[in-house]
Structures are given as structure tokens and as C-alpha cells.
């Protein structure tokens, strides 16, 4: 499986830092928004309350003599406008049809009909914050009253004060600017603990990765230092426990495998001497079988056949044990491929049963004895389990890197190999039919073929040919002297 290659921007460190900064940014933005809202409300409320109270007091302190004329009304507006201390007021007065103000305009578009209605309906006056011309304003309406014996009565005179809130809005804007300008340094400061936190989290993750890679390379004694008592420490402890159990299991399996190999090797070795004697006896009996009774002759030939099978099995077991022990040697020699394949077929009397496609002049460096075993096992398997004729082809080719290859193909014309059998065709003692307890061969021929091919640095595959039958392909590097 190919190891995934992740871009750095998708790394765990980047995601942790981004998450930390995101939380910090959201927290800062939320805090700034709440602070802005509360501060804005407090500033405007304070300004509003102060202005309304001050204007009410100034209006109440005015001595009003009815009826009013335009000049008196104008002078009253100017007097009230001069009394605005913390803020500059523009005062407007409405008395019946008379209109006057402290400015050049007798009335203001900032004063809304809603404020006029609320002011005339409330003896204590009313106020309103409006935005006109893109600027914020505070408008205060105050009706004037005079005392009579039956209570305070409205005079019909209504005085309005229009005050700009530009200073307050500027202060609020300055607060927003300060909060915005302070957010970037705050995020940069937050980056430091974010990196430290990411480092503390990623350190055990990196150690776990290195330890897992060591386990994958077969270094089963790899362990991780357990630090602290958090979830990462628990993960490291679990990994160490799993590694310990895996090491114990693998060591036990290795010991069991070694015992099994030693047992097979010892048994095969011990059987070679008595088998040699048995083969010598069966050869003598085979020569005299024609002179024996028919039943006795059949029994003698059966014993001879089974003894030969047993001898083949013992030799195959010895060969497999040499591969398992790493004692198999490769003795390379430059040979003619066509001649080598023909000698293999002639030695086993298969010339009439096997067709060949062998180009002349193809030479390669390989182990002649082991290549003989490769071809013999594949052809013998095709003759036993496939159907004649069997074809052996030899050709040359090149891999993706341009290196020269030697390709040997063995194809039969039988029914082919079941799809369920193909993945296990080179396994030791594998039987396609579970009910078949005996076979003509030892059950190790294809396994030995694969080991010999590997020893040459090549590969062997088995497929079902499109034209029918099984096709075995051996690909070896075409080495030459």
C-alpha cells in the first residue's frame, strides 16, 4: 500500500494551530462585539441623559411671559443655545404658528413628526436619536408650562434642542479601531501557545509514528516513553502493551516454525538412508517382476511406485528446508536456453508430449540445475493436471526500465485453474480439491519452482489463458557474461 503524502497545509500541526487561532479569533471577536455594544450603549445613554436633564432644567428656568412675539421667541432660543455647555445645542421653538430658532433656519428636518407628537402628549418632554444626512443626532422636545391654582398648565410653547452626536460616534469608532488594531497582535501572541500546544500534542504522535514504522520493519522491541497521565500517555502505554504481546506472539511463531522446519529437515534426512536401500531393493524386484506371479508382480510394482514417490517427497522436503534455512546457493553459468529446455524434456521422455517454441541463439546466465527444476516442475504439473499438448515458449523482452528479461511460458490445453485456486497455486501442499488426499506429485513442486525463481531474482505467475488452459510465466533477468 502506498504511503499517503499529505500537503503541509493539511498537516495535523497546521490544523491544530488553525483551530487554536480560530477559537482565539472567535473569542476576541465575541468579546469585542459585546464590549462595543455595552460601551456604545453606555456612552450614548450617558450623553442622552445628561443632555435631556440639562435641557429640561434650562427650559424650566426660563421666565415665559405670554403672549409671545417673534422677537421674544428668537431671543429665548438664543439664550437657551448659549447655555449648552458640554454640547452645542441648536434650539427651535414652536408657538402656534410662530417658528423661531437659534440658527438661520426657523425649523429643522431632524425633528420628526413622531417626536413632535410624543412631546405634546408628555408634559415631561421626549427625546429621540435619529440619523440624518449620514450623521447621528439627539433631538429633545420639551413643552413649557406655567403654574395655576389648579395645577401646571401647558403654555402651548414647545422648545426643541438638536444636538449632534459626532463626538460620541467618533469615540465609539476609536474604540472599534483600537479593538481591531489590537486583534492582530493578540492573534500573534496566541500563536505562541498554539505552537507550544501543537508541539506537545504532536511529539507523542511523531514518536508513535516512528515506533509503528519500526514495528513494520520488524523491530518488535520498539517502545515509546510514557509521559504524564493523559490520553496520549494512555495511547503510548497501550501501544507498548500491544507491541510486547505482538513480540511474544511472533517469537513463539518463529520458534514453532523453526521447530517445524527442523522436524521436516530431520525427518527427511533420516529417511534418505533407508529409502536408498528400499530403492535398491525395488529396482531388483522390478527386474524380476516378470517372472513372479501376476498378483505378486502387481504388488511389487506398486511398492516400487510408492517408494519412488516417497523418495521424491523426501528430496523435495530437503530442498524446501534448504530454502527456509537460507542455505540454497545459486551457481550461475551461461547457457543456451533452447538447448537447456530440450535436455530437460529429453531427460524425462516428454519430447513427444510437449511442443516447443525455442528461438536459437538466446543465451543467459542462470543456474542450469535450478532452471531444469523450474521447467520440469511446470511441464510436469501441466501434464498431470492439464491436457496435452503442452507448449513451452522462450522469448526475450524488456521491463519498464529497459532491462533485458528472459520469459519462459508453459501452457496446457486443459480446463484451466479455478479462480479460487489461483491465489494459492504456489502454496505448499495446497490441494484444489479438499477431498483429494493423494496426488501424483509431492505437493511441493510449484512451491519449489517459486523459490528457485526468486533465487534467480525473477517472478512466476499463473493465469488462465484466453484460448483456454493454464498459463505459467517465469520472468528472469537476462544476465549475460
Coordinates of C-alpha atoms in Angstrom, one line a residue:
X1 CA 0.0 0.0 0.0
X2 CA 1.4 3.4 -1.0
X3 CA 2.0 5.8 1.9
X4 CA -0.2 8.8 1.6
X5 CA 1.6 12.1 1.0
X6 CA -0.2 15.0 2.6
X7 CA 0.5 18.6 1.8
X8 CA 1.9 20.6 4.7
X9 CA -1.2 22.8 4.9
X10 CA -3.3 19.7 5.7
X11 CA -0.9 18.5 8.4
X12 CA -2.1 17.9 12.0
X13 CA 0.1 20.7 13.3
X14 CA -1.4 23.2 10.9
X15 CA -4.9 22.1 11.8
X16 CA -4.3 22.3 15.5
X17 CA -2.8 25.8 15.2
X18 CA -5.6 26.9 12.9
X19 CA -8.2 25.6 15.3
X20 CA -6.5 27.3 18.2
X21 CA -6.3 30.6 16.4
X22 CA -9.9 30.3 15.2
X23 CA -11.1 29.8 18.7
X24 CA -9.0 32.8 19.8
X25 CA -10.3 34.9 17.0
X26 CA -13.9 34.0 17.7
X27 CA -13.4 34.7 21.4
X28 CA -11.8 38.0 20.7
X29 CA -14.4 39.0 18.2
X30 CA -17.3 38.0 20.5
X31 CA -15.7 39.9 23.4
X32 CA -15.1 42.9 21.3
X33 CA -18.6 42.8 19.9
X34 CA -20.1 42.6 23.4
X35 CA -17.8 45.3 24.7
X36 CA -18.6 47.6 21.8
X37 CA -22.3 47.1 22.3
X38 CA -22.2 47.8 26.0
X39 CA -19.8 50.7 25.7
X40 CA -21.8 52.3 22.9
X41 CA -25.0 52.0 24.9
X42 CA -23.3 53.4 28.0
X43 CA -21.7 56.4 26.1
X44 CA -24.9 57.3 24.3
X45 CA -27.1 56.8 27.3
X46 CA -24.9 59.0 29.5
X47 CA -24.8 61.7 26.8
X48 CA -28.5 61.4 26.3
X49 CA -29.5 61.5 30.0
X50 CA -27.2 64.5 30.7
X51 CA -28.4 66.5 27.7
X52 CA -32.1 65.8 28.4
X53 CA -31.8 66.7 32.1
X54 CA -29.8 69.8 31.4
X55 CA -32.1 71.0 28.7
X56 CA -35.2 70.4 30.9
X57 CA -33.6 72.4 33.7
X58 CA -32.7 75.3 31.3
X59 CA -36.2 75.4 29.8
X60 CA -37.8 75.3 33.3
X61 CA -35.6 78.2 34.4
X62 CA -36.8 80.4 31.6
X63 CA -39.3 83.0 32.6
X64 CA -42.1 82.9 29.9
X65 CA -44.5 85.8 29.5
X66 CA -47.5 85.2 27.3
X67 CA -48.3 86.1 24.7
X68 CA -45.0 85.7 22.7
X69 CA -43.9 87.6 19.7
X70 CA -41.3 86.5 17.1
X71 CA -38.6 88.7 18.7
X72 CA -39.1 87.4 22.2
X73 CA -39.2 83.8 20.9
X74 CA -36.0 84.3 18.9
X75 CA -34.2 85.8 22.0
X76 CA -35.3 82.8 24.1
X77 CA -33.9 80.4 21.6
X78 CA -30.6 82.2 21.6
X79 CA -30.4 82.3 25.3
X80 CA -31.1 78.6 25.6
X81 CA -28.5 77.8 22.9
X82 CA -25.8 79.8 24.8
X83 CA -26.5 77.8 27.9
X84 CA -25.4 74.5 26.3
X85 CA -22.0 73.7 27.9
X86 CA -20.8 70.2 27.2
X87 CA -22.6 70.1 23.8
X88 CA -23.7 72.7 21.3
X89 CA -27.4 72.9 21.0
X90 CA -29.4 74.3 18.2
X91 CA -32.7 75.4 19.7
X92 CA -36.0 75.6 17.9
X93 CA -39.3 76.9 19.3
X94 CA -42.9 76.4 18.1
X95 CA -45.7 78.5 19.4
X96 CA -48.9 78.2 17.5
X97 CA -48.0 79.4 14.0
X98 CA -44.8 81.1 15.1
X99 CA -41.5 79.5 14.5
X100 CA -38.1 80.6 15.7
X101 CA -34.6 79.2 16.3
X102 CA -31.1 80.0 17.4
X103 CA -29.9 79.4 13.8
X104 CA -30.8 80.9 10.4
X105 CA -33.5 78.3 9.8
X106 CA -36.8 78.5 11.6
X107 CA -37.2 74.8 11.8
X108 CA -35.2 71.5 11.4
X109 CA -35.6 68.4 9.3
X110 CA -34.0 66.4 12.1
X111 CA -37.1 66.9 14.3
X112 CA -39.5 64.1 13.3
X113 CA -43.3 64.2 13.4
X114 CA -43.1 61.3 15.9
X115 CA -41.0 63.4 18.3
X116 CA -43.5 66.4 18.0
X117 CA -46.4 64.1 18.8
X118 CA -44.7 62.5 21.7
X119 CA -43.6 65.8 23.1
X120 CA -47.1 67.4 23.0
X121 CA -48.5 64.3 24.6
X122 CA -46.0 64.2 27.5
X123 CA -45.6 67.1 29.9
X124 CA -42.1 66.0 30.9
X125 CA -40.9 66.1 27.3
X126 CA -39.5 63.4 25.0
X127 CA -36.3 62.7 23.1
X128 CA -35.2 60.7 20.0
X129 CA -31.9 59.6 18.4
X130 CA -32.0 59.9 14.6
X131 CA -29.6 59.7 11.7
X132 CA -29.9 62.5 9.2
X133 CA -27.6 63.2 6.4
X134 CA -25.4 60.4 7.4
X135 CA -24.8 61.9 10.9
X136 CA -26.2 60.9 14.3
X137 CA -28.4 63.5 16.2
X138 CA -30.1 63.7 19.6
X139 CA -33.4 65.6 19.5
X140 CA -35.1 66.7 22.7
X141 CA -38.6 68.1 22.8
X142 CA -39.8 70.0 25.9
X143 CA -43.2 71.6 26.4
X144 CA -43.3 74.7 28.6
X145 CA -45.9 75.0 31.4
X146 CA -46.9 77.6 33.9
X147 CA -48.4 77.2 37.4
X148 CA -52.0 78.0 38.1
X149 CA -54.0 77.4 41.1
X150 CA -55.4 74.1 39.8
X151 CA -52.0 72.8 38.7
X152 CA -49.4 73.1 35.9
X153 CA -50.9 74.0 32.6
X154 CA -49.2 73.9 29.1
X155 CA -48.5 77.3 27.6
X156 CA -48.6 76.0 24.0
X157 CA -44.9 76.7 23.6
X158 CA -42.7 73.7 22.7
X159 CA -38.9 74.0 22.6
X160 CA -36.7 71.6 20.8
X161 CA -32.9 71.0 21.1
X162 CA -31.0 69.4 18.3
X163 CA -27.6 68.1 19.3
X164 CA -25.0 66.3 17.1
X165 CA -23.6 63.1 18.4
X166 CA -20.5 63.2 16.2
X167 CA -18.1 63.3 19.1
X168 CA -19.7 60.2 20.7
X169 CA -19.7 58.4 17.4
X170 CA -16.0 59.3 16.9
X171 CA -15.2 58.0 20.4
X172 CA -17.1 54.7 19.6
X173 CA -15.3 54.5 16.2
X174 CA -12.0 55.0 18.0
X175 CA -12.9 52.1 20.3
X176 CA -13.6 49.9 17.4
X177 CA -10.4 50.8 15.7
X178 CA -8.4 50.1 18.8
X179 CA -10.1 46.7 19.2
X180 CA -9.4 45.9 15.6
X181 CA -5.8 47.0 15.8
X182 CA -5.3 45.1 18.9
X183 CA -6.8 41.9 17.5
X184 CA -3.8 41.2 15.1
X185 CA -1.2 41.4 17.9
X186 CA -3.4 39.3 20.1
X187 CA -3.6 36.6 17.5
X188 CA 0.2 36.7 17.0
X189 CA 0.6 36.4 20.8
X190 CA -1.9 33.5 20.7
X191 CA 0.2 31.8 18.0
X192 CA 2.9 31.1 20.5
X193 CA 0.8 29.0 22.9
X194 CA -0.8 27.4 19.9
X195 CA 2.5 26.2 18.6
X196 CA 3.5 25.0 22.0
X197 CA 0.3 23.2 22.4
X198 CA 0.6 21.6 18.9
X199 CA 4.2 20.6 19.7
X200 CA 3.1 18.9 23.0
X201 CA 0.4 17.0 21.2
X202 CA 2.4 16.1 18.1
X203 CA 5.5 14.9 20.0
X204 CA 3.9 11.6 21.1
X205 CA 2.2 11.3 17.7
X206 CA 5.6 11.5 16.0
X207 CA 7.1 9.0 18.4
X208 CA 4.1 6.7 17.8
X209 CA 4.7 7.0 14.0
X210 CA 8.4 6.2 14.3
X211 CA 7.6 3.3 16.7
X212 CA 5.0 2.0 14.3
X213 CA 7.4 2.2 11.4
X214 CA 10.0 0.3 13.5
X215 CA 7.4 -2.4 14.2
X216 CA 6.7 -2.5 10.4
X217 CA 10.4 -3.1 9.7
X218 CA 10.4 -6.0 12.2
X219 CA 11.9 -4.1 15.1
X220 CA 9.5 -5.7 17.6
X221 CA 11.4 -4.4 20.6
X222 CA 10.4 -0.8 19.8
X223 CA 8.7 1.0 22.7
X224 CA 7.5 4.5 23.4
X225 CA 8.4 6.5 26.6
X226 CA 5.2 7.1 28.6
X227 CA 4.9 10.7 29.9
X228 CA 2.2 12.1 32.0
X229 CA -1.2 10.5 32.6
X230 CA -3.4 12.0 29.8
X231 CA -5.0 10.2 26.8
X232 CA -1.7 10.4 24.8
X233 CA 0.1 8.7 27.7
X234 CA -2.6 6.0 27.7
X235 CA -2.2 5.6 24.0
X236 CA 1.6 5.2 24.4
X237 CA 1.0 2.6 27.2
X238 CA -1.5 0.7 25.0
X239 CA 1.0 0.7 22.1
X240 CA 3.8 -0.7 24.3
X241 CA 1.5 -3.4 25.6
X242 CA 0.4 -4.3 22.1
X243 CA 4.0 -4.4 20.9
X244 CA 5.0 -6.6 23.8
X245 CA 2.2 -9.1 23.1
X246 CA 3.0 -8.9 19.3
X247 CA 6.7 -9.6 20.0
X248 CA 5.8 -12.5 22.2
X249 CA 3.4 -14.0 19.6
X250 CA 5.9 -13.5 16.8
X251 CA 8.7 -15.1 18.8
X252 CA 6.5 -18.0 19.6
X253 CA 5.5 -18.4 16.0
X254 CA 9.1 -18.2 14.9
X255 CA 10.1 -20.9 17.4
X256 CA 7.2 -23.0 16.3
X257 CA 8.1 -22.5 12.6
X258 CA 11.8 -23.3 13.4
X259 CA 10.8 -26.5 15.2
X260 CA 8.6 -27.5 12.3
X261 CA 11.3 -26.8 9.8
X262 CA 13.9 -28.7 11.8
X263 CA 11.5 -31.5 12.2
X264 CA 10.8 -31.8 8.5
X265 CA 14.5 -31.5 7.7
X266 CA 15.4 -34.1 10.3
X267 CA 12.8 -36.5 9.2
X268 CA 13.7 -36.1 5.6
X269 CA 17.4 -36.5 6.4
X270 CA 16.7 -39.7 8.5
X271 CA 14.6 -41.1 5.7
X272 CA 17.2 -40.8 3.0
X273 CA 19.3 -43.7 4.1
X274 CA 16.6 -46.3 4.5
X275 CA 15.0 -45.0 1.3
X276 CA 18.2 -45.5 -0.6
X277 CA 18.1 -49.2 0.5
X278 CA 14.5 -49.5 -0.4
X279 CA 15.0 -48.0 -3.9
X280 CA 17.8 -50.5 -4.5
X281 CA 15.6 -53.4 -3.4
X282 CA 12.7 -52.2 -5.6
X283 CA 14.9 -51.9 -8.6
X284 CA 15.9 -55.6 -8.1
X285 CA 12.3 -56.6 -7.6
X286 CA 11.3 -54.7 -10.7
X287 CA 13.8 -56.6 -12.8
X288 CA 12.4 -59.9 -11.5
X289 CA 8.7 -58.9 -11.6
X290 CA 8.1 -60.5 -15.0
X291 CA 9.0 -63.9 -13.5
X292 CA 6.7 -63.6 -10.5
X293 CA 3.0 -64.4 -10.1
X294 CA 0.7 -61.7 -11.5
X295 CA -0.6 -60.7 -8.1
X296 CA 2.9 -60.6 -6.7
X297 CA 4.2 -58.7 -9.6
X298 CA 1.4 -56.1 -9.3
X299 CA 2.3 -55.7 -5.6
X300 CA 6.0 -55.4 -6.3
X301 CA 5.3 -52.7 -8.9
X302 CA 3.0 -50.8 -6.5
X303 CA 5.7 -50.9 -3.8
X304 CA 8.3 -49.6 -6.3
X305 CA 6.0 -46.8 -7.4
X306 CA 5.1 -45.7 -3.9
X307 CA 8.8 -45.9 -2.8
X308 CA 9.7 -43.6 -5.7
X309 CA 7.0 -41.1 -4.7
X310 CA 8.3 -41.2 -1.1
X311 CA 11.9 -40.6 -2.3
X312 CA 10.7 -37.7 -4.4
X313 CA 8.8 -36.2 -1.4
X314 CA 11.9 -36.6 0.8
X315 CA 14.1 -34.8 -1.7
X316 CA 11.5 -32.0 -2.1
X317 CA 11.3 -31.6 1.7
X318 CA 15.1 -31.4 1.9
X319 CA 15.1 -28.8 -0.9
X320 CA 12.4 -26.7 0.9
X321 CA 14.3 -26.9 4.2
X322 CA 17.4 -25.6 2.4
X323 CA 15.3 -22.6 1.1
X324 CA 13.9 -22.0 4.5
X325 CA 17.3 -22.1 6.2
X326 CA 18.8 -19.7 3.6
X327 CA 21.2 -22.4 2.6
X328 CA 20.2 -22.6 -1.1
X329 CA 23.0 -21.5 -3.4
X330 CA 22.9 -20.2 -6.9
X331 CA 25.6 -21.4 -9.3
X332 CA 25.3 -19.3 -12.4
X333 CA 26.6 -20.3 -15.8
X334 CA 25.9 -19.0 -19.3
X335 CA 23.8 -21.5 -21.2
X336 CA 21.8 -21.8 -24.4
X337 CA 18.1 -21.6 -23.4
X338 CA 16.8 -23.7 -26.3
X339 CA 19.3 -26.5 -25.6
X340 CA 18.7 -26.4 -21.9
X341 CA 14.9 -26.8 -22.3
X342 CA 15.3 -29.6 -24.8
X343 CA 17.7 -31.5 -22.4
X344 CA 15.0 -31.1 -19.6
X345 CA 12.3 -32.7 -21.8
X346 CA 14.6 -35.4 -23.1
X347 CA 15.7 -36.4 -19.7
X348 CA 12.1 -37.1 -18.7
X349 CA 11.0 -38.5 -22.1
X350 CA 8.5 -35.7 -22.8
X351 CA 9.6 -34.8 -26.3
X352 CA 6.5 -36.4 -27.9
X353 CA 4.1 -34.8 -25.5
X354 CA 5.4 -31.3 -25.4
X355 CA 5.5 -28.7 -28.2
X356 CA 8.3 -26.1 -28.1
X357 CA 8.8 -22.6 -29.4
X358 CA 12.5 -22.1 -28.8
X359 CA 14.4 -19.4 -30.7
X360 CA 18.0 -20.1 -31.4
X361 CA 20.8 -18.0 -30.0
X362 CA 19.2 -16.9 -26.8
X363 CA 21.8 -17.2 -24.0
X364 CA 21.5 -16.2 -20.4
X365 CA 23.4 -16.6 -17.1
X366 CA 21.5 -18.8 -14.7
X367 CA 21.8 -21.9 -12.6
X368 CA 21.3 -24.8 -15.0
X369 CA 20.2 -27.3 -12.3
X370 CA 17.6 -25.0 -10.8
X371 CA 16.3 -23.8 -14.2
X372 CA 15.9 -27.5 -15.1
X373 CA 13.8 -28.0 -11.9
X374 CA 11.7 -24.9 -12.8
X375 CA 10.9 -26.2 -16.3
X376 CA 10.4 -29.8 -15.2
X377 CA 8.0 -28.9 -12.4
X378 CA 5.9 -26.6 -14.6
X379 CA 5.7 -29.1 -17.5
X380 CA 5.1 -32.0 -15.2
X381 CA 2.3 -30.0 -13.5
X382 CA 0.7 -29.2 -16.9
X383 CA 0.8 -32.8 -18.0
X384 CA -0.7 -34.1 -14.7
X385 CA -3.4 -31.5 -14.2
X386 CA -4.0 -30.0 -17.6
X387 CA -4.3 -31.6 -21.0
X388 CA -2.0 -32.3 -23.9
X389 CA -0.5 -30.8 -25.9
X390 CA 1.6 -28.7 -23.6
X391 CA 3.6 -25.9 -25.1
X392 CA 6.9 -24.4 -23.8
X393 CA 7.9 -21.0 -25.2
X394 CA 11.0 -19.0 -24.6
X395 CA 11.4 -15.3 -25.6
X396 CA 13.1 -12.2 -24.5
X397 CA 11.7 -8.8 -23.5
X398 CA 12.3 -5.7 -21.5
X399 CA 10.8 -4.2 -18.4
X400 CA 9.6 -0.6 -17.8
X401 CA 13.1 0.5 -17.1
X402 CA 14.5 -1.1 -20.3
X403 CA 16.3 -4.0 -18.6
X404 CA 16.5 -7.2 -20.6
X405 CA 14.3 -10.1 -19.5
X406 CA 14.0 -13.8 -20.2
X407 CA 10.4 -15.0 -20.4
X408 CA 9.6 -18.7 -20.2
X409 CA 5.9 -19.8 -20.7
X410 CA 4.3 -23.2 -20.1
X411 CA 0.7 -23.6 -21.4
X412 CA -1.6 -26.6 -21.4
X413 CA -5.0 -27.0 -23.2
X414 CA -6.9 -28.3 -20.2
X415 CA -9.9 -26.7 -18.4
X416 CA -7.7 -24.1 -16.6
X417 CA -7.5 -23.2 -13.0
X418 CA -10.4 -22.2 -10.8
X419 CA -10.4 -18.6 -9.7
X420 CA -10.5 -19.6 -6.0
X421 CA -7.4 -21.8 -6.6
X422 CA -5.2 -19.2 -8.4
X423 CA -4.1 -17.2 -5.4
X424 CA -2.9 -20.4 -3.6
X425 CA -1.4 -22.3 -6.6
X426 CA 2.1 -21.9 -5.3
X427 CA 1.4 -22.7 -1.7
X428 CA 3.0 -25.8 -0.1
X429 CA 0.8 -28.9 -0.1
X430 CA -2.2 -26.9 -1.4
X431 CA -5.0 -29.1 -2.8
X432 CA -7.6 -27.6 -5.1
X433 CA -9.9 -30.4 -4.1
X434 CA -10.1 -30.8 -0.3
X435 CA -11.5 -34.4 -0.7
X436 CA -8.4 -35.4 -2.6
X437 CA -5.9 -36.8 -0.1
X438 CA -3.4 -38.2 -2.5
X439 CA -1.7 -36.6 -5.6
X440 CA 0.7 -37.8 -8.2
X441 CA 3.3 -35.4 -7.0
X442 CA 4.7 -34.3 -3.6
X443 CA 2.6 -31.1 -3.4
X444 CA 5.8 -29.1 -3.2
X445 CA 6.7 -28.8 -6.9
X446 CA 5.2 -25.4 -7.6
X447 CA 6.4 -24.1 -4.2
X448 CA 10.0 -25.2 -5.1
X449 CA 9.6 -23.6 -8.5
X450 CA 8.7 -20.3 -7.0
X451 CA 11.6 -20.4 -4.6
X452 CA 14.0 -21.2 -7.4
X453 CA 12.6 -18.3 -9.5
X454 CA 13.0 -16.0 -6.5
X455 CA 16.6 -17.2 -6.1
X456 CA 17.3 -16.0 -9.7
X457 CA 15.7 -12.6 -8.9
X458 CA 12.6 -13.3 -11.0
X459 CA 8.8 -13.9 -10.6
X460 CA 6.4 -16.7 -11.6
X461 CA 2.7 -16.2 -12.3
X462 CA -0.2 -18.4 -13.2
X463 CA -3.3 -17.3 -15.1
X464 CA -5.9 -18.8 -17.3
X465 CA -5.1 -18.2 -21.0
X466 CA -7.7 -16.6 -23.2
X467 CA -7.5 -19.5 -25.6
X468 CA -8.1 -22.0 -22.7
X469 CA -5.8 -23.9 -20.3
X470 CA -3.5 -22.7 -17.6
X471 CA -0.5 -20.4 -18.5
X472 CA 2.5 -20.3 -16.2
X473 CA 5.0 -17.5 -16.9
X474 CA 8.5 -17.3 -15.5
X475 CA 10.3 -13.9 -15.9
X476 CA 14.0 -13.8 -15.1
X477 CA 16.6 -11.1 -15.6
X478 CA 18.6 -11.8 -18.7
X479 CA 22.1 -11.7 -17.3
X480 CA 25.0 -12.3 -19.7
X481 CA 28.7 -12.6 -19.2

